[in-house]
Structures are given as C-alpha cells and as structure tokens.
Short mmCIF file of C-alpha atoms in Angstrom, two decimals:
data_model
loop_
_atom_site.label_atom_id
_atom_site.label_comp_id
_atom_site.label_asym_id
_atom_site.label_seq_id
_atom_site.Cartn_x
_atom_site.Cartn_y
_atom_site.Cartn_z
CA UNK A 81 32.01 81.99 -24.07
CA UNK A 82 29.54 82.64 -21.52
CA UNK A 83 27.63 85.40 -24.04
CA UNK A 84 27.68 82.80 -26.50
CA UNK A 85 26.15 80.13 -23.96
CA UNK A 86 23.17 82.53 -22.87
CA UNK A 87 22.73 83.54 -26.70
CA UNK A 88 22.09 79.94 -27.70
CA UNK A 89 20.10 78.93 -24.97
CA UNK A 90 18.07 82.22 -25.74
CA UNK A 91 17.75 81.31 -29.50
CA UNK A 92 16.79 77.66 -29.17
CA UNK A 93 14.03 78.37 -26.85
CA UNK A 94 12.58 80.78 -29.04
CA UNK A 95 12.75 78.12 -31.78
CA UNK A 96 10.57 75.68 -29.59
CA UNK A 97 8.37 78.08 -28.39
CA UNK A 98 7.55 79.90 -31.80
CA UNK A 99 7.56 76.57 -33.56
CA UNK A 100 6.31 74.17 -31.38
CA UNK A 101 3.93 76.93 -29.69
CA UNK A 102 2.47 77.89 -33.29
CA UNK A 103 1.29 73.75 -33.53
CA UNK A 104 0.16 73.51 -30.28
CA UNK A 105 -1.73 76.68 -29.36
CA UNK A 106 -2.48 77.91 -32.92
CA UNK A 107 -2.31 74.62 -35.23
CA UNK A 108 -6.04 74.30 -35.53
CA UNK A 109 -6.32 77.94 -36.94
CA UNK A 110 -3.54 78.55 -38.94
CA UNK A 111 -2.74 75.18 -40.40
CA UNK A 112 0.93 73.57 -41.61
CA UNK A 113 1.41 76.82 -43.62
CA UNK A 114 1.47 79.01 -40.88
CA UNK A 115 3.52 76.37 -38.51
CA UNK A 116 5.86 76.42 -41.26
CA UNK A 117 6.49 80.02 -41.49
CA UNK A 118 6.28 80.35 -37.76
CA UNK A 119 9.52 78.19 -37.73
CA UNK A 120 10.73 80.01 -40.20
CA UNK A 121 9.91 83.36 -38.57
CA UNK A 122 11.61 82.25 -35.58
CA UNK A 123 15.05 81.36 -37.33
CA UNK A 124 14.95 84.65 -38.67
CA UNK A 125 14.36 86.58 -35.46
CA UNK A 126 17.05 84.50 -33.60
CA UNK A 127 19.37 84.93 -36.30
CA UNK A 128 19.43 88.93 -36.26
CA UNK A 129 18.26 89.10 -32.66
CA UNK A 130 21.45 87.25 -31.42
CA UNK A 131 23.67 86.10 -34.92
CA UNK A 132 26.23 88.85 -33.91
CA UNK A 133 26.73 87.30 -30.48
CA UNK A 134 26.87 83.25 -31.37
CA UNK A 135 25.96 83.01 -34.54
CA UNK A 136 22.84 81.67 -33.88
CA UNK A 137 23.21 78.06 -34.21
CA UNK A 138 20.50 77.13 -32.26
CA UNK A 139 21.05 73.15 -33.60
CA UNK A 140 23.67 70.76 -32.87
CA UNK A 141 23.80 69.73 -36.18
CA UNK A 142 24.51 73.12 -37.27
CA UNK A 143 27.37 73.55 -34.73
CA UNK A 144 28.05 70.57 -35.79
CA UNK A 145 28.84 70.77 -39.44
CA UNK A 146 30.02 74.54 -38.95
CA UNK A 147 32.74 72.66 -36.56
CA UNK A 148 33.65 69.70 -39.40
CA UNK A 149 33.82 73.02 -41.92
CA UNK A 150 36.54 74.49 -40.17
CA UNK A 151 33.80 77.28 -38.81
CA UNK A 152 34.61 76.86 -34.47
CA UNK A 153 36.92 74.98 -32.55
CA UNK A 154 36.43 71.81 -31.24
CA UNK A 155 36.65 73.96 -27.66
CA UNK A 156 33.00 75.63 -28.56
CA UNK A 157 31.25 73.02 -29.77
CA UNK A 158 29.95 71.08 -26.12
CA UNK A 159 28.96 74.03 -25.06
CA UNK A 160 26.98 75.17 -27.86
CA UNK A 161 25.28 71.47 -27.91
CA UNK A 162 24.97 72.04 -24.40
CA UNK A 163 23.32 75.23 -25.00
CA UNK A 164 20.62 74.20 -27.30
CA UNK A 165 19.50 71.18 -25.52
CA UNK A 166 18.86 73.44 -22.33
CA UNK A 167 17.11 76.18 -24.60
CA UNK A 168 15.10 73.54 -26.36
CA UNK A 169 13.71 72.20 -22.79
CA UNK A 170 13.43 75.83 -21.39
CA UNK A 171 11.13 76.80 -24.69
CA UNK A 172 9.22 73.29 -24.15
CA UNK A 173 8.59 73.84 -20.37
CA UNK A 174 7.46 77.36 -21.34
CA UNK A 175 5.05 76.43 -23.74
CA UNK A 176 3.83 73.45 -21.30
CA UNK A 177 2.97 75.76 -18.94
CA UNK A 178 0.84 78.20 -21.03
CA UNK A 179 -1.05 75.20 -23.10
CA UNK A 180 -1.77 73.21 -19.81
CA UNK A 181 -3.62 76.48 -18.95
CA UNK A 182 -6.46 75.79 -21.09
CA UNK A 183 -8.71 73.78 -19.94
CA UNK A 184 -9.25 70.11 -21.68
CA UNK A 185 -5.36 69.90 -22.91
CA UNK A 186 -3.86 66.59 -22.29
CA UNK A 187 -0.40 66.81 -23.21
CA UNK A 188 -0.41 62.78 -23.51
CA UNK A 189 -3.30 63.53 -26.12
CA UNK A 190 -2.86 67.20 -27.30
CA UNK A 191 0.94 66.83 -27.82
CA UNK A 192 3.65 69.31 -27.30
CA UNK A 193 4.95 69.58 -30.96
CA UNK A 194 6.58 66.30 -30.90
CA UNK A 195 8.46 64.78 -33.68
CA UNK A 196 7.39 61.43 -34.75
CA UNK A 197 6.98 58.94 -36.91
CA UNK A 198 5.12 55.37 -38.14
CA UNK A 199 1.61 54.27 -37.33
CA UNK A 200 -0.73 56.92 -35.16
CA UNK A 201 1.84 60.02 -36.12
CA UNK A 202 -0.05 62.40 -38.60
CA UNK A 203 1.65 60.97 -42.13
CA UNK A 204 2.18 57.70 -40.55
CA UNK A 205 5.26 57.24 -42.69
CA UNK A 206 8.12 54.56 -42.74
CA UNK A 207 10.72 54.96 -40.54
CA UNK A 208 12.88 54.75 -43.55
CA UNK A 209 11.08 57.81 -44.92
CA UNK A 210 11.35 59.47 -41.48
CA UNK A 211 15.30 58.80 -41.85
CA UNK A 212 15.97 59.89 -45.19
CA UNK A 213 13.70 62.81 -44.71
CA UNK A 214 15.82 63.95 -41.72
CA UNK A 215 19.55 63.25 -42.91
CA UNK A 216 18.66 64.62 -46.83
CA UNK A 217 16.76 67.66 -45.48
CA UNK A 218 19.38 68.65 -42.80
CA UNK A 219 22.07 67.93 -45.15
CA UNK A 220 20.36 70.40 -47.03
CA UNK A 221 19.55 72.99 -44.52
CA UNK A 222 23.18 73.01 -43.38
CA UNK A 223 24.85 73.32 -46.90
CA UNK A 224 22.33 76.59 -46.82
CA UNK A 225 23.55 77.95 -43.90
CA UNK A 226 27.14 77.22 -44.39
CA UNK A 227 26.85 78.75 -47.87
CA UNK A 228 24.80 81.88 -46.96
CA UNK A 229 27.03 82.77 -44.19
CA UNK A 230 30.73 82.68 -45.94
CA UNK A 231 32.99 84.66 -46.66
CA UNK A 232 32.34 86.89 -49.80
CA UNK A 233 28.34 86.13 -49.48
CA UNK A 234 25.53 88.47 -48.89
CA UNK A 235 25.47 88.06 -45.07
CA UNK A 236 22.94 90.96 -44.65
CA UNK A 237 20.43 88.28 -46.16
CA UNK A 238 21.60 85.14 -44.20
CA UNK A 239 19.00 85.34 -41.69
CA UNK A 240 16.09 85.55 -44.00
CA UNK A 241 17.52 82.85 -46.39
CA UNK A 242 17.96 80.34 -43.50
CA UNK A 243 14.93 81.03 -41.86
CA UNK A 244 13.20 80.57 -45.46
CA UNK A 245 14.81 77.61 -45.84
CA UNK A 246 13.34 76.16 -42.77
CA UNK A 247 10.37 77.09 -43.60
CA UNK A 248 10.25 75.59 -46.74
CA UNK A 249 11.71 72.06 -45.32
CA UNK A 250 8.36 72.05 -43.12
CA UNK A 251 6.33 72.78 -45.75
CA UNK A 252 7.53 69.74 -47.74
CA UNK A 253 7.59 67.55 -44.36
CA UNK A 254 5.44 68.19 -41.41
CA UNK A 255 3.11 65.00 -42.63
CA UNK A 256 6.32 63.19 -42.83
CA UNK A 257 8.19 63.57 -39.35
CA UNK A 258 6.82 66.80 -38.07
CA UNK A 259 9.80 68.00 -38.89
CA UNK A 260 13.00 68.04 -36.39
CA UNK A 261 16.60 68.64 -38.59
CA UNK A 262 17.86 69.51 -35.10
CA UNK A 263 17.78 67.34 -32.26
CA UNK A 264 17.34 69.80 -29.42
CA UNK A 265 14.32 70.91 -31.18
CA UNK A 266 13.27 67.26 -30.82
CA UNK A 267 14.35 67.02 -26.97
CA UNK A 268 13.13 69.45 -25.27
CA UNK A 269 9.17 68.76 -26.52
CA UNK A 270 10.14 65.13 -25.69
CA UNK A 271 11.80 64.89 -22.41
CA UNK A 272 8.34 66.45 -21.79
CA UNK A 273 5.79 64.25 -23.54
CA UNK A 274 7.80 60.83 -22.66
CA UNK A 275 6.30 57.78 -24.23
CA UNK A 276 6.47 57.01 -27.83
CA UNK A 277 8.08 60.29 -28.20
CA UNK A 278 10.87 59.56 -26.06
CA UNK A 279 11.41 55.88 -28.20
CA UNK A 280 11.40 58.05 -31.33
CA UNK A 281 14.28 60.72 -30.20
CA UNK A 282 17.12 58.74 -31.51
CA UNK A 283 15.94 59.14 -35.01
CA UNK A 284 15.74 62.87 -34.80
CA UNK A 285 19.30 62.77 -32.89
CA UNK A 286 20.95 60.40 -35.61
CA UNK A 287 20.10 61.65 -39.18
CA UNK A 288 20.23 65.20 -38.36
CA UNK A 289 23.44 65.14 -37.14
CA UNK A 290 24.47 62.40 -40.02
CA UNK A 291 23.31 65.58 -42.75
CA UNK A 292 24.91 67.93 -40.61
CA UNK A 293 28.02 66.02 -40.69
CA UNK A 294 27.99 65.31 -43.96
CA UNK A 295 27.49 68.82 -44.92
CA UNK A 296 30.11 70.43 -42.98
CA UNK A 297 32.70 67.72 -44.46
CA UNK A 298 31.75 69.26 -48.23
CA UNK A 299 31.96 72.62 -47.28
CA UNK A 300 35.50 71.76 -45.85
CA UNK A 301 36.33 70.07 -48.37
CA UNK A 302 35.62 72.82 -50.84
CA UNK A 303 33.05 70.86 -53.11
CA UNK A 304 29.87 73.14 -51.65
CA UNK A 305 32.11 76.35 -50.86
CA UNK A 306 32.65 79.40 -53.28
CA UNK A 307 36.56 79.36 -54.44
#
C-alpha cells in the first residue's frame, strides 16, 4: 500500500503543478487552450508514468466512484484520499515557491490557480452554475474513466482518453469555475491562497464527489458498464 501511497501523492502533485503551474506562470502566453491541454497533458503523463503502480487516481472522486463500482476496497480508499490531498498541497507549495520568485507576484492578487466562483472570479458565474458544472462534468469524467479502464476495453488508450477528457472539460469550463472535478486539485492551491478561496472549497469538495458518486453507483450497477 505504501507504493500506492507515494504513487498518488506523486501523480496529484504533478496535476497541480502542470495545471495550476501552466495558469499561473504561463497563462498570459498560452491562453485557456493551452491550460487546458496542460491539464490534460498532465493526466496523461501520470497515468502511464505511475497507472501500473496505483492506477493513477490522483482525485478523490475518482477513488471514489472506482470504490462505489466495486473497483478497490473500502481498506484503500483513505489512503488514496489521503494521498491526493498531500500531493495536491506538495504540487501547490512547489509552484508557490517558483512563482513568488518573480518579482511583482502577489499571490493574494496573482492567484495560485484557484478554483472559484461568483462576482470578481473570471466568468463570474452563479453558484448554481458553478455546482452543476462540477457534479455534471465529474459525473462525466468518471463514467470516462471507469469505462476506458474495464475489463475487455482498450486499456493501452486509457491514459490518453482520460487525459483528453480533462482537457476537454476545461475547455468548456475554465470561465465557469476554473475548473476543479477533484477536490484535492482544489485544496492544495487553496490552503495556500486562503480567503475567498478557502470559503469557496466546499463547492469543489461537494459536487465532485456527488458526480463521482453518482458515477461509480451506474457503473456498479451495470447501466454505464459493457455486459
């Protein structure tokens, strides 16, 4: 279990980092298209770099639903949660330290890839758009991974197809939320920032894991899995 420990940690901080880093150091330059492949990107490097050691979860509504699927025991799950939340800070304290090397950053100003929503928060949309966005678009991303990775399909291909996936999600939503469908990768750039972003984290905590849920029940349950 240990392996599998390290392995997540590993793979959620190179989520943050990639992800959050690619807003924060690069955003200017290479725009919501290249954030959203640079989350994507990092979902696919995690998933090959360290899928054959934990699976690369690297989201606790992923080890969520893959637990309500019938994918790991009840035994794993903690840990993995456990896991990601300490990756997610690890990958947020990393990137901390190389933005707050520039000079002029203000994290309370310049952000550390927060997720967000309402009035001042890029979009500025509805929290009621921020929920449904989160629960509908983890729901989805979960039925993905939970399809792409059972028995009988191409697993080969799972890594790119998830990772694609996630792109795609931020591509329809970084205006909306910035985009979280995993609450570690909403923790760790909040324990940092504090604030606003702090009074936010339940949403990003709640509806992912509400889609994941809800995903991992169907896939049990036979309605989203191949006979």
């Amino acid at each position: 279990m240990m392996k599998q420990f390290i392995a997540e940690v590993i793979g959620t901080a190179i989520l943050v980092l990639f992800g959050c880093g690619a807003a924060v150091l690069m955003g200017a330059e290479i725009g919501m298209t290249g954030i959203s492949l640079a989350f994507g990107l990092a979902i696919v490097a995690a998933a090959y770099g360290i899928g054959p050691i934990s699976g690369a979860h690297l989201n606790p509504a992923v080890s969520l639903g893959a637990y309500l699927a019938g994918r790991m025991p009840a035994s794993a799950l903690a840990s993995y949660v456990v896991a990601q939340l300490v990756g997610a800070v690890i990958g947020a304290g990393v990137l901390y330290m190389i933005a707050s090397g520039k000079a002029g950053y203000d994290i309370g100003v310049n952000g550390l890839g927060q997720n967000g929503y309402g009035a001042g928060y890029l979009g500025e949309y509805s929290l009621t758009s921020a929920l449904l966005f989160e629960g509908v678009m983890t729901f989805l991303f979960v039925t993905v991974i939970l399809g792409a990775t059972q028995d009988g399909a191409p697993t080969a291909m799972a890594g790119l197809a998830i990772g694609l996936t996630l792109a795609a999600i931020h591509l329809v939503g970084i205006t909306v939320t910035g985009v979280s469908v995993n609450p570690a990768r909403s923790f760790g750039p909040a324990l940092f920032v504090g604030g606003q972003a702090m009074a936010d984290l339940w949403v990003f905590i709640a509806a992912p894991l509400a889609g994941g849920a809800l995903a991992g029940i169907l896939h049990r349950t036979g309605v989203t899995r191949a006979a």
